């Protein structure tokens, strides 16, 4: 692994193309290294993980809306959409859109946190969609996904977007474009242009994850994946991109990140070095923001010690800067204490999450967010007794490059009426690779079967799991089997009140009238 210095260059300075970060990313993407067996295994795990959380979200409104938009773009050969039959093929960029929203809607798939943070599994929908459309085999898909994860993880290690309130999908567009480049065995020049195009069109602010958080939180990564597909398509037709995208005088670093005098260090594999970054990532056992995973497990552990929760005077969570300011009281978001807040907002309130986990002894991807659950009087009372503070040691551990001391949890001090205290701490979630119960293939399969219970028929579950089990031996054209079909009743009614439906369904009726 080599560290690459990245900074702004004035237009008058000569920066050789080979020194552009986008070119270096493209070189890694074009390097035809073999994929290690443990990486292949983990890629299969994450395909299962994505399908699990997508199944659980199929009937939710944002997913139905995205699917309805995709259905307006049938295409042959095309790509599949979760829930539909394999014969209902959609243009790949729109399939990536629909599947990307389904995967992200519940915020329940894999994660990677370093200088910034991300959900690397968001790379899977666009790369898989292109692989299906182009009739590629399982080995090609594995190579493409290994690249998508590699570039995503290393950009997240090297460049912090959050401190400048730039959404983390600005790392996803380039990584998905790079993965598609590997998938299609494109030359370095094409991947270079696609990576830069994808960065340019997927840079947005973090307001999508602040204040009144809307469904766009799920749509944003899907949008980045869709833009990556389109970027690759354009460069394959001979189009170029703003260059150099990161280092330019009016580019990404100069005006959207730390400015013209800043320098970043981005690690990338050397020529011939295997792409293993996916092994640094981790999935979620609970459907909530990753920084809450260890704290949910800690709440499960502390609940019996506390006993009667009505005797709690206060709960203070000592945690990292990131947890305190993003999902804690340091965010200064009144919405995080509002029982009428959206699911997306409650997902970003560790005060709410810890209160519910203490009361229920666990977490459920639907029941824990239900309006009646959030409005329960005992929960609201406990919720308002919880606060967070930044602890420098937890911040240091959060940013540590040593995986053995990197921590995403915190220390919790519960003060009871009368003044006695109960305290405990947990650094990583039980499901983390270094946790009490690291997730293995059987855990991913269990998660898939649990979340798809009553949605996907058992025989269809079996077929999908078996298909993933022979991932690298899937032949050209067989990648369409990496989806699942459900009964149409499980999909809910498609949202049909959009521009794409206008001529067929509106007949002059105004949107306002409906």
PDB file of N, CA and C in Angstrom, residues 14 59 117 127 133 169 196 212 294 369 473 484:
ATOM      1  N   UNK A  14       2.519  22.695 -13.569  1.00  0.00           N
ATOM      2  CA  UNK A  14       2.450  21.506 -14.406  1.00  0.00           C
ATOM      3  C   UNK A  14       2.261  20.274 -13.530  1.00  0.00           C
ATOM      4  N   UNK A  59     -41.679  -2.612   0.481  1.00  0.00           N
ATOM      5  CA  UNK A  59     -43.009  -1.983   0.468  1.00  0.00           C
ATOM      6  C   UNK A  59     -43.000  -0.567   1.039  1.00  0.00           C
ATOM      7  N   UNK A 117     -16.763   8.564   6.642  1.00  0.00           N
ATOM      8  CA  UNK A 117     -17.485   7.319   6.824  1.00  0.00           C
ATOM      9  C   UNK A 117     -18.316   7.023   5.594  1.00  0.00           C
ATOM     10  N   UNK A 127     -22.720  -1.593  -9.775  1.00  0.00           N
ATOM     11  CA  UNK A 127     -21.769  -2.500 -10.421  1.00  0.00           C
ATOM     12  C   UNK A 127     -22.482  -3.779 -10.870  1.00  0.00           C
ATOM     13  N   UNK A 133     -26.501  -6.239 -17.215  1.00  0.00           N
ATOM     14  CA  UNK A 133     -26.827  -5.696 -18.528  1.00  0.00           C
ATOM     15  C   UNK A 133     -25.832  -6.151 -19.597  1.00  0.00           C
ATOM     16  N   UNK A 169     -21.401  10.671  -0.167  1.00  0.00           N
ATOM     17  CA  UNK A 169     -21.574  10.087  -1.499  1.00  0.00           C
ATOM     18  C   UNK A 169     -20.548  10.641  -2.489  1.00  0.00           C
ATOM     19  N   UNK A 196     -13.536  11.025 -12.539  1.00  0.00           N
ATOM     20  CA  UNK A 196     -13.631  12.481 -12.352  1.00  0.00           C
ATOM     21  C   UNK A 196     -15.041  13.000 -12.620  1.00  0.00           C
ATOM     22  N   UNK A 212     -34.378  18.082   9.766  1.00  0.00           N
ATOM     23  CA  UNK A 212     -35.504  17.215   9.409  1.00  0.00           C
ATOM     24  C   UNK A 212     -35.054  16.292   8.272  1.00  0.00           C
ATOM     25  N   UNK A 294     -22.641  -0.415  18.884  1.00  0.00           N
ATOM     26  CA  UNK A 294     -22.053  -0.858  20.147  1.00  0.00           C
ATOM     27  C   UNK A 294     -22.889  -0.392  21.331  1.00  0.00           C
ATOM     28  N   UNK A 369     -38.957   1.896  15.521  1.00  0.00           N
ATOM     29  CA  UNK A 369     -39.163   3.236  14.954  1.00  0.00           C
ATOM     30  C   UNK A 369     -40.636   3.608  14.826  1.00  0.00           C
ATOM     31  N   UNK A 473     -18.322 -19.009 -10.048  1.00  0.00           N
ATOM     32  CA  UNK A 473     -18.530 -19.952 -11.148  1.00  0.00           C
ATOM     33  C   UNK A 473     -19.757 -19.596 -11.988  1.00  0.00           C
ATOM     34  N   UNK A 484     -34.125 -11.469  -6.386  1.00  0.00           N
ATOM     35  CA  UNK A 484     -35.172 -12.329  -5.841  1.00  0.00           C
ATOM     36  C   UNK A 484     -36.529 -11.799  -6.284  1.00  0.00           C
TER      37      UNK A 484
END
